[in-house]
Structure formats: C-alpha cells, structure tokens
PDB file of C-alpha atoms and ligand atoms in Angstrom:
ATOM      1  CA  MET A   1     108.666-220.838  24.382  1.00 87.00           C
ATOM      2  CA  THR A   2     110.942-222.738  26.754  1.00 92.00           C
ATOM      3  CA  THR A   3     109.188-224.551  29.587  1.00 96.00           C
ATOM      4  CA  TYR A   4     110.470-224.426  33.151  1.00 95.00           C
ATOM      5  CA  GLU A   5     111.639-228.066  33.029  1.00 93.00           C
ATOM      6  CA  GLU A   6     113.494-227.526  29.776  1.00 97.00           C
ATOM      7  CA  ILE A   7     115.723-224.921  31.388  1.00 97.00           C
ATOM      8  CA  PHE A   8     117.579-227.594  33.381  1.00 97.00           C
ATOM      9  CA  GLU A   9     118.003-229.721  30.275  1.00 96.00           C
ATOM     10  CA  HIS A  10     119.410-226.673  28.459  1.00 97.00           C
ATOM     11  CA  ASN A  11     121.731-226.077  31.380  1.00 97.00           C
ATOM     12  CA  ARG A  12     123.125-229.622  31.221  1.00 97.00           C
ATOM     13  CA  GLN A  13     123.573-229.301  27.451  1.00 97.00           C
ATOM     14  CA  TRP A  14     125.451-226.061  27.998  1.00 96.00           C
ATOM     15  CA  VAL A  15     127.742-227.691  30.578  1.00 97.00           C
ATOM     16  CA  ARG A  16     128.412-230.537  28.132  1.00 97.00           C
ATOM     17  CA  SER A  17     129.232-228.229  25.226  1.00 96.00           C
ATOM     18  CA  ARG A  18     131.517-226.080  27.375  1.00 95.00           C
ATOM     19  CA  THR A  19     133.477-228.997  28.762  1.00 96.00           C
ATOM     20  CA  GLU A  20     133.728-230.689  25.365  1.00 96.00           C
ATOM     21  CA  ASN A  21     135.599-227.664  24.041  1.00 90.00           C
ATOM     22  CA  ASP A  22     137.590-227.115  27.231  1.00 94.00           C
ATOM     23  CA  PRO A  23     137.586-229.809  29.958  1.00 95.00           C
ATOM     24  CA  HIS A  24     138.877-227.294  32.539  1.00 95.00           C
ATOM     25  CA  PHE A  25     136.344-224.571  31.696  1.00 95.00           C
ATOM     26  CA  PHE A  26     134.526-224.635  35.053  1.00 96.00           C
ATOM     27  CA  GLU A  27     137.687-225.143  37.114  1.00 95.00           C
ATOM     28  CA  LYS A  28     139.050-221.940  35.631  1.00 94.00           C
ATOM     29  CA  LEU A  29     135.705-220.147  36.011  1.00 94.00           C
ATOM     30  CA  ALA A  30     135.490-221.048  39.704  1.00 94.00           C
ATOM     31  CA  LYS A  31     138.948-219.661  40.495  1.00 94.00           C
ATOM     32  CA  ASP A  32     138.539-215.970  39.983  1.00 91.00           C
ATOM     33  CA  GLN A  33     136.942-213.198  37.976  1.00 92.00           C
ATOM     34  CA  GLN A  34     138.931-210.469  36.283  1.00 95.00           C
ATOM     35  CA  PRO A  35     136.457-208.710  34.015  1.00 97.00           C
ATOM     36  CA  ASP A  36     137.657-205.595  32.189  1.00 98.00           C
ATOM     37  CA  TYR A  37     134.121-204.323  31.740  1.00 98.00           C
ATOM     38  CA  LEU A  38     131.290-203.178  33.958  1.00 98.00           C
ATOM     39  CA  TYR A  39     128.012-203.096  32.032  1.00 98.00           C
ATOM     40  CA  ILE A  40     125.026-201.189  33.424  1.00 98.00           C
ATOM     41  CA  GLY A  41     121.967-201.889  31.312  1.00 98.00           C
ATOM     42  CA  CYS A  42     118.197-202.232  31.275  1.00 98.00           C
ATOM     43  CA  SER A  43     116.450-205.288  32.756  1.00 98.00           C
ATOM     44  CA  ASP A  44     114.561-205.703  29.458  1.00 98.00           C
ATOM     45  CA  SER A  45     114.627-209.390  28.449  1.00 97.00           C
ATOM     46  CA  ARG A  46     115.512-208.484  24.864  1.00 97.00           C
ATOM     47  CA  VAL A  47     118.881-206.987  25.783  1.00 97.00           C
ATOM     48  CA  PRO A  48     121.154-209.812  26.992  1.00 96.00           C
ATOM     49  CA  ALA A  49     124.404-208.158  28.053  1.00 96.00           C
ATOM     50  CA  ASN A  50     126.969-210.900  27.383  1.00 96.00           C
ATOM     51  CA  GLU A  51     125.369-211.952  24.141  1.00 96.00           C
ATOM     52  CA  ILE A  52     125.191-208.567  22.405  1.00 97.00           C
ATOM     53  CA  MET A  53     128.847-207.908  23.276  1.00 98.00           C
ATOM     54  CA  GLY A  54     130.012-211.408  22.374  1.00 97.00           C
ATOM     55  CA  LEU A  55     131.609-211.791  25.802  1.00 97.00           C
ATOM     56  CA  GLU A  56     132.199-215.027  27.686  1.00 94.00           C
ATOM     57  CA  PRO A  57     131.424-215.795  31.343  1.00 95.00           C
ATOM     58  CA  GLY A  58     133.997-213.944  33.460  1.00 95.00           C
ATOM     59  CA  GLU A  59     134.480-211.104  30.982  1.00 97.00           C
ATOM     60  CA  VAL A  60     131.825-208.606  32.048  1.00 98.00           C
ATOM     61  CA  PHE A  61     130.427-207.551  35.441  1.00 98.00           C
ATOM     62  CA  VAL A  62     126.750-206.774  34.964  1.00 98.00           C
ATOM     63  CA  HIS A  63     124.160-204.618  36.673  1.00 98.00           C
ATOM     64  CA  ARG A  64     120.675-204.238  35.232  1.00 98.00           C
ATOM     65  CA  ASN A  65     117.620-202.305  36.341  1.00 98.00           C
ATOM     66  CA  VAL A  66     114.585-200.684  34.757  1.00 97.00           C
ATOM     67  CA  ALA A  67     115.854-198.089  32.234  1.00 98.00           C
ATOM     68  CA  ASN A  68     119.544-198.454  33.211  1.00 98.00           C
ATOM     69  CA  LEU A  69     119.528-195.778  35.901  1.00 98.00           C
ATOM     70  CA  VAL A  70     122.476-194.805  38.074  1.00 98.00           C
ATOM     71  CA  ASN A  71     120.838-193.239  41.080  1.00 97.00           C
ATOM     72  CA  ASN A  72     122.952-191.757  43.808  1.00 93.00           C
ATOM     73  CA  VAL A  73     120.904-193.256  46.657  1.00 96.00           C
ATOM     74  CA  ASP A  74     120.451-196.695  45.081  1.00 98.00           C
ATOM     75  CA  MET A  75     122.769-198.810  47.230  1.00 98.00           C
ATOM     76  CA  ASN A  76     122.548-201.619  44.718  1.00 98.00           C
ATOM     77  CA  VAL A  77     124.061-199.787  41.744  1.00 98.00           C
ATOM     78  CA  MET A  78     126.452-197.838  43.977  1.00 98.00           C
ATOM     79  CA  SER A  79     127.745-201.089  45.515  1.00 98.00           C
ATOM     80  CA  VAL A  80     128.218-202.585  42.056  1.00 98.00           C
ATOM     81  CA  ILE A  81     130.199-199.563  40.837  1.00 98.00           C
ATOM     82  CA  ASN A  82     132.325-199.479  43.986  1.00 98.00           C
ATOM     83  CA  TYR A  83     133.116-203.177  43.840  1.00 98.00           C
ATOM     84  CA  ALA A  84     133.816-203.152  40.102  1.00 98.00           C
ATOM     85  CA  VAL A  85     136.143-200.150  40.316  1.00 98.00           C
ATOM     86  CA  ARG A  86     137.905-200.568  43.647  1.00 97.00           C
ATOM     87  CA  HIS A  87     138.210-204.364  43.722  1.00 97.00           C
ATOM     88  CA  LEU A  88     137.873-205.700  40.186  1.00 98.00           C
ATOM     89  CA  HIS A  89     139.688-202.681  38.687  1.00 98.00           C
ATOM     90  CA  VAL A  90     137.542-202.651  35.544  1.00 98.00           C
ATOM     91  CA  LYS A  91     138.971-200.691  32.639  1.00 98.00           C
ATOM     92  CA  HIS A  92     135.672-199.608  31.098  1.00 98.00           C
ATOM     93  CA  ILE A  93     132.221-198.823  32.451  1.00 98.00           C
ATOM     94  CA  ILE A  94     129.438-198.976  29.907  1.00 98.00           C
ATOM     95  CA  VAL A  95     125.951-197.587  30.417  1.00 98.00           C
ATOM     96  CA  CYS A  96     123.820-199.220  27.745  1.00 98.00           C
ATOM     97  CA  GLY A  97     120.262-198.116  27.051  1.00 98.00           C
ATOM     98  CA  HIS A  98     118.047-199.385  24.278  1.00 98.00           C
ATOM     99  CA  TYR A  99     115.446-197.981  21.902  1.00 98.00           C
ATOM    100  CA  ASN A 100     111.865-199.097  22.632  1.00 98.00           C
ATOM    101  CA  CYS A 101     112.647-198.970  26.371  1.00 98.00           C
ATOM    102  CA  GLY A 102     109.443-199.431  28.378  1.00 97.00           C
ATOM    103  CA  GLY A 103     110.858-197.492  31.320  1.00 97.00           C
ATOM    104  CA  VAL A 104     111.595-194.448  29.183  1.00 98.00           C
ATOM    105  CA  LYS A 105     108.175-194.745  27.522  1.00 97.00           C
ATOM    106  CA  ALA A 106     106.482-194.846  30.934  1.00 96.00           C
ATOM    107  CA  ALA A 107     108.408-191.741  32.004  1.00 96.00           C
ATOM    108  CA  MET A 108     107.070-189.941  28.905  1.00 96.00           C
ATOM    109  CA  THR A 109     103.513-190.863  29.885  1.00 93.00           C
ATOM    110  CA  PRO A 110     102.040-188.203  32.179  1.00 92.00           C
ATOM    111  CA  GLN A 111     100.260-190.271  34.808  1.00 94.00           C
ATOM    112  CA  ASP A 112     100.596-191.622  38.349  1.00 95.00           C
ATOM    113  CA  MET A 113     102.486-194.932  38.184  1.00 93.00           C
ATOM    114  CA  GLY A 114     102.476-195.639  41.925  1.00 94.00           C
ATOM    115  CA  LEU A 115     105.654-197.223  43.190  1.00 92.00           C
ATOM    116  CA  LEU A 116     107.385-196.517  39.877  1.00 94.00           C
ATOM    117  CA  ASN A 117     107.005-192.729  40.311  1.00 96.00           C
ATOM    118  CA  PRO A 118     110.280-192.106  42.191  1.00 96.00           C
ATOM    119  CA  TRP A 119     112.195-194.355  39.795  1.00 97.00           C
ATOM    120  CA  LEU A 120     110.721-192.775  36.664  1.00 97.00           C
ATOM    121  CA  ARG A 121     111.328-189.342  38.170  1.00 97.00           C
ATOM    122  CA  ASN A 122     115.014-189.790  37.304  1.00 97.00           C
ATOM    123  CA  ILE A 123     114.087-190.032  33.617  1.00 98.00           C
ATOM    124  CA  ARG A 124     111.517-187.226  33.828  1.00 97.00           C
ATOM    125  CA  ASP A 125     114.314-185.066  35.266  1.00 98.00           C
ATOM    126  CA  VAL A 126     116.431-185.871  32.198  1.00 98.00           C
ATOM    127  CA  TYR A 127     113.501-184.770  30.027  1.00 97.00           C
ATOM    128  CA  ARG A 128     113.203-181.521  31.989  1.00 98.00           C
ATOM    129  CA  GLN A 129     116.914-180.788  31.619  1.00 98.00           C
ATOM    130  CA  HIS A 130     116.689-181.238  27.851  1.00 98.00           C
ATOM    131  CA  ALA A 131     113.105-180.073  27.277  1.00 98.00           C
ATOM    132  CA  GLY A 132     114.210-177.468  24.705  1.00 98.00           C
ATOM    133  CA  GLU A 133     115.892-180.029  22.462  1.00 98.00           C
ATOM    134  CA  LEU A 134     113.227-182.703  22.944  1.00 98.00           C
ATOM    135  CA  ASP A 135     110.219-180.450  22.429  1.00 97.00           C
ATOM    136  CA  ALA A 136     111.764-179.137  19.213  1.00 98.00           C
ATOM    137  CA  LEU A 137     111.471-182.642  17.737  1.00 97.00           C
ATOM    138  CA  THR A 138     108.155-182.854  15.940  1.00 95.00           C
ATOM    139  CA  SER A 139     107.720-186.611  15.982  1.00 97.00           C
ATOM    140  CA  GLU A 140     106.899-188.464  19.201  1.00 96.00           C
ATOM    141  CA  HIS A 141     109.037-191.348  17.960  1.00 97.00           C
ATOM    142  CA  ASP A 142     112.118-189.113  17.548  1.00 98.00           C
ATOM    143  CA  ARG A 143     111.552-187.648  21.015  1.00 98.00           C
ATOM    144  CA  TYR A 144     111.368-191.172  22.455  1.00 98.00           C
ATOM    145  CA  ASP A 145     114.620-192.268  20.738  1.00 98.00           C
ATOM    146  CA  ARG A 146     116.415-189.093  21.779  1.00 98.00           C
ATOM    147  CA  LEU A 147     115.281-189.378  25.403  1.00 98.00           C
ATOM    148  CA  VAL A 148     116.716-192.925  25.458  1.00 98.00           C
ATOM    149  CA  GLU A 149     120.074-191.463  24.350  1.00 98.00           C
ATOM    150  CA  LEU A 150     119.979-188.473  26.703  1.00 98.00           C
ATOM    151  CA  ASN A 151     119.090-190.762  29.594  1.00 98.00           C
ATOM    152  CA  VAL A 152     122.162-192.908  28.865  1.00 98.00           C
ATOM    153  CA  LEU A 153     124.401-189.819  28.771  1.00 98.00           C
ATOM    154  CA  GLU A 154     122.944-188.550  32.048  1.00 98.00           C
ATOM    155  CA  GLN A 155     123.532-191.908  33.731  1.00 98.00           C
ATOM    156  CA  CYS A 156     127.136-191.842  32.446  1.00 98.00           C
ATOM    157  CA  THR A 157     127.474-188.471  34.166  1.00 98.00           C
ATOM    158  CA  ASN A 158     126.137-190.025  37.354  1.00 98.00           C
ATOM    159  CA  VAL A 159     128.808-192.748  37.129  1.00 98.00           C
ATOM    160  CA  ILE A 160     131.470-190.060  36.669  1.00 98.00           C
ATOM    161  CA  LYS A 161     130.217-188.254  39.781  1.00 98.00           C
ATOM    162  CA  THR A 162     131.255-191.173  42.018  1.00 98.00           C
ATOM    163  CA  ALA A 163     134.389-190.981  44.156  1.00 97.00           C
ATOM    164  CA  ALA A 164     135.325-194.524  43.135  1.00 97.00           C
ATOM    165  CA  VAL A 165     135.572-193.610  39.437  1.00 98.00           C
ATOM    166  CA  GLN A 166     137.237-190.226  39.972  1.00 98.00           C
ATOM    167  CA  ARG A 167     139.872-191.550  42.373  1.00 97.00           C
ATOM    168  CA  SER A 168     140.661-194.602  40.283  1.00 97.00           C
ATOM    169  CA  TYR A 169     140.996-192.507  37.120  1.00 98.00           C
ATOM    170  CA  ASN A 170     143.205-190.035  38.954  1.00 96.00           C
ATOM    171  CA  ALA A 171     145.551-192.802  40.064  1.00 96.00           C
ATOM    172  CA  HIS A 172     145.471-195.279  37.159  1.00 97.00           C
ATOM    173  CA  ARG A 173     143.844-193.554  34.160  1.00 98.00           C
ATOM    174  CA  PHE A 174     140.980-196.049  34.213  1.00 98.00           C
ATOM    175  CA  PRO A 175     138.092-196.746  34.093  1.00 98.00           C
ATOM    176  CA  GLU A 176     136.723-194.790  31.167  1.00 98.00           C
ATOM    177  CA  VAL A 177     132.965-194.387  30.935  1.00 98.00           C
ATOM    178  CA  HIS A 178     131.026-195.021  27.720  1.00 98.00           C
ATOM    179  CA  GLY A 179     127.404-194.516  26.693  1.00 98.00           C
ATOM    180  CA  TRP A 180     125.801-196.949  24.282  1.00 98.00           C
ATOM    181  CA  VAL A 181     122.347-197.609  22.877  1.00 98.00           C
ATOM    182  CA  PHE A 182     121.274-201.046  21.696  1.00 98.00           C
ATOM    183  CA  ASP A 183     118.957-200.926  18.701  1.00 98.00           C
ATOM    184  CA  LEU A 184     116.438-203.758  19.021  1.00 96.00           C
ATOM    185  CA  ARG A 185     115.362-203.139  15.428  1.00 95.00           C
ATOM    186  CA  ASN A 186     118.666-204.307  13.925  1.00 97.00           C
ATOM    187  CA  GLY A 187     120.697-205.689  16.840  1.00 97.00           C
ATOM    188  CA  LEU A 188     123.448-203.080  16.538  1.00 98.00           C
ATOM    189  CA  LEU A 189     125.158-201.222  19.360  1.00 98.00           C
ATOM    190  CA  LYS A 190     125.547-197.474  18.880  1.00 98.00           C
ATOM    191  CA  ASP A 191     128.353-195.693  20.705  1.00 98.00           C
ATOM    192  CA  LEU A 192     127.136-192.242  21.753  1.00 98.00           C
ATOM    193  CA  GLU A 193     130.788-191.160  21.774  1.00 98.00           C
ATOM    194  CA  LEU A 194     130.786-189.521  25.155  1.00 98.00           C
ATOM    195  CA  ASN A 195     133.989-187.505  25.548  1.00 98.00           C
ATOM    196  CA  PHE A 196     134.961-189.018  28.881  1.00 98.00           C
ATOM    197  CA  LYS A 197     137.930-186.772  29.677  1.00 97.00           C
ATOM    198  CA  ALA A 198     136.040-183.580  28.863  1.00 98.00           C
ATOM    199  CA  LYS A 199     132.997-184.731  30.847  1.00 97.00           C
ATOM    200  CA  LEU A 200     135.146-185.691  33.841  1.00 97.00           C
ATOM    201  CA  LYS A 201     136.800-182.271  33.799  1.00 97.00           C
ATOM    202  CA  GLU A 202     133.433-180.528  33.598  1.00 97.00           C
ATOM    203  CA  ILE A 203     131.938-182.654  36.386  1.00 96.00           C
ATOM    204  CA  GLN A 204     134.918-182.118  38.665  1.00 96.00           C
ATOM    205  CA  LYS A 205     134.351-178.362  38.666  1.00 96.00           C
ATOM    206  CA  ILE A 206     131.523-179.117  41.096  1.00 96.00           C
ATOM    207  CA  TYR A 207     131.728-182.779  42.064  1.00 95.00           C
ATOM    208  CA  ASP A 208     135.469-183.302  42.529  1.00 94.00           C
ATOM    209  CA  LEU A 209     135.873-186.118  45.063  1.00 94.00           C
ATOM    210  CA  THR A 210     139.503-187.008  44.408  1.00 93.00           C
ATOM    211  CA  ALA A 211     140.908-185.499  47.598  1.00 90.00           C
ATOM    212  CA  ILE A 212     141.239-187.852  50.569  1.00 81.00           C
ATOM    213  CA  PRO A 213     140.258-186.392  53.949  1.00 78.00           C
ATOM    214  CA  SER A 214     143.202-186.723  56.330  1.00 76.00           C
ATOM    215  CA  GLN A 215     141.268-188.817  58.877  1.00 70.00           C
ATOM    216  CA  TYR A 216     140.751-191.608  56.319  1.00 66.00           C
ATOM    217  CA  SER A 217     143.397-194.040  55.207  1.00 60.00           C
ATOM    218  CA  GLU A 218     143.889-194.823  51.525  1.00 56.00           C
ATOM    219  CA  GLU A 219     142.202-198.190  51.977  1.00 55.00           C
ATOM    220  CA  GLY A 220     139.436-197.236  54.366  1.00 52.00           C
ATOM    221  CA  ASP A 221     137.479-194.863  52.159  1.00 49.00           C
ATOM    222  CA  HIS A 222     133.993-195.406  50.781  1.00 48.00           C
TER     223      HIS A 222
HETATM  224 CO1   CO B   1     114.402-200.805  28.902  1.00 70.65          CO
END
C-alpha cells in the first residue's frame, strides 16, 4: 500500500518521466483541453478511467459517482454533460459501468440504506422496469451482472434525454452515446452496442428538446 507521503514522491517521479520524454509536456497541458470523450463511470477505485482506455491527460473529460448514474436533478452530472457537449464539443459520451459494482449490489439488497436510498432508487427503478427479464434469470450472479448492464443502458438513455446532446447531434451529428461495462475479472471493456441513432429517435418521440423557444437566443439556452 502507498503511504500518504509517498504520493508526493510518486508525483515528482511522474513529472520527471513526463518531461524527460517531452520537455514541453506541461506547457502544452496548461494551454487548453480538447478531449473528444466524456466518460461517466463509477467512483469505484478499481476502475481508473484514463488507464483502462489508455488515454493521456487532456484526452478524456471524466465524471464519476456511485454506480455511474445520470440523474436528471443531479446538477453535478448535468453540468458536466452541458459543459462537455456545449463547450468542449466532445464527439463521444461513454457511460461505463462495471461488474461487481457495490452500488448495484446495494440496490439489489432490500433494506433501508439511509442517505443512499434516493440514490439507489435510480437503480431499483431500472430493476423494476426490467423485472421480467431479471427475475427470469435463475442465478443471483447472472441477475447482478445483467442489472449492471441494464443500468448502464438506462443511464445512456438519460444522457440522450438532455437538450445539450439532442441539439448538438441535430446540428453537428455528434456526440454519440455509448454504453460499456468494465469487467474487473479480466480487465476487458465490453461495448453493449447501444444503437444510438435508433435510441435517439425513440427517445425523441417523447423527450424531443431540439426546438429553440423564440424568446431564447441560440447562445443563451440551458
Ligand atoms: Co461501482
């Protein structure tokens, strides 16, 4: 285990190794960020976003919370999505869950979890929506894995419901939204192959937010 003091030593080593390879590394890093990817993942310490994707600093905008939820009234995730889409113009938004997710496990456990109740409710709602499919699985383990996947797909849908994503896609044909699961047991990423265009079309039957009300300017919307 790394001690607290060692972290600063590691940091200095990292700075040295970066500047050895590229003396202007930090100058360039300080200038700007133009990431093509927004990654929304779980806070779990075993799922380090940059590392599993092999991406460098500056290449991915990251938001993490317990069980990678995209909740409509969470100003944190909504601000991240808005900034990433409207200002950074990311090309891809990835919701990445992971098997063995403690948040999903807790949601499958029928008990009062105090402050976590409203957060876990989002996952319990996913279970309710897919109860037929999940209850048909005979093994608890299979139900757990499948709920991880269904939760990712539901959070992708929540990303697609935002005005920022719909309006940007309407105008520029990006970003596209993807659902992934990270498998802690072998380190591999699994693409759940969400059909973004079909999902967007389906969602817009009810949640179409592409029209701009006449009292708002193009730039002044939220
Ligand atoms: Co997790």
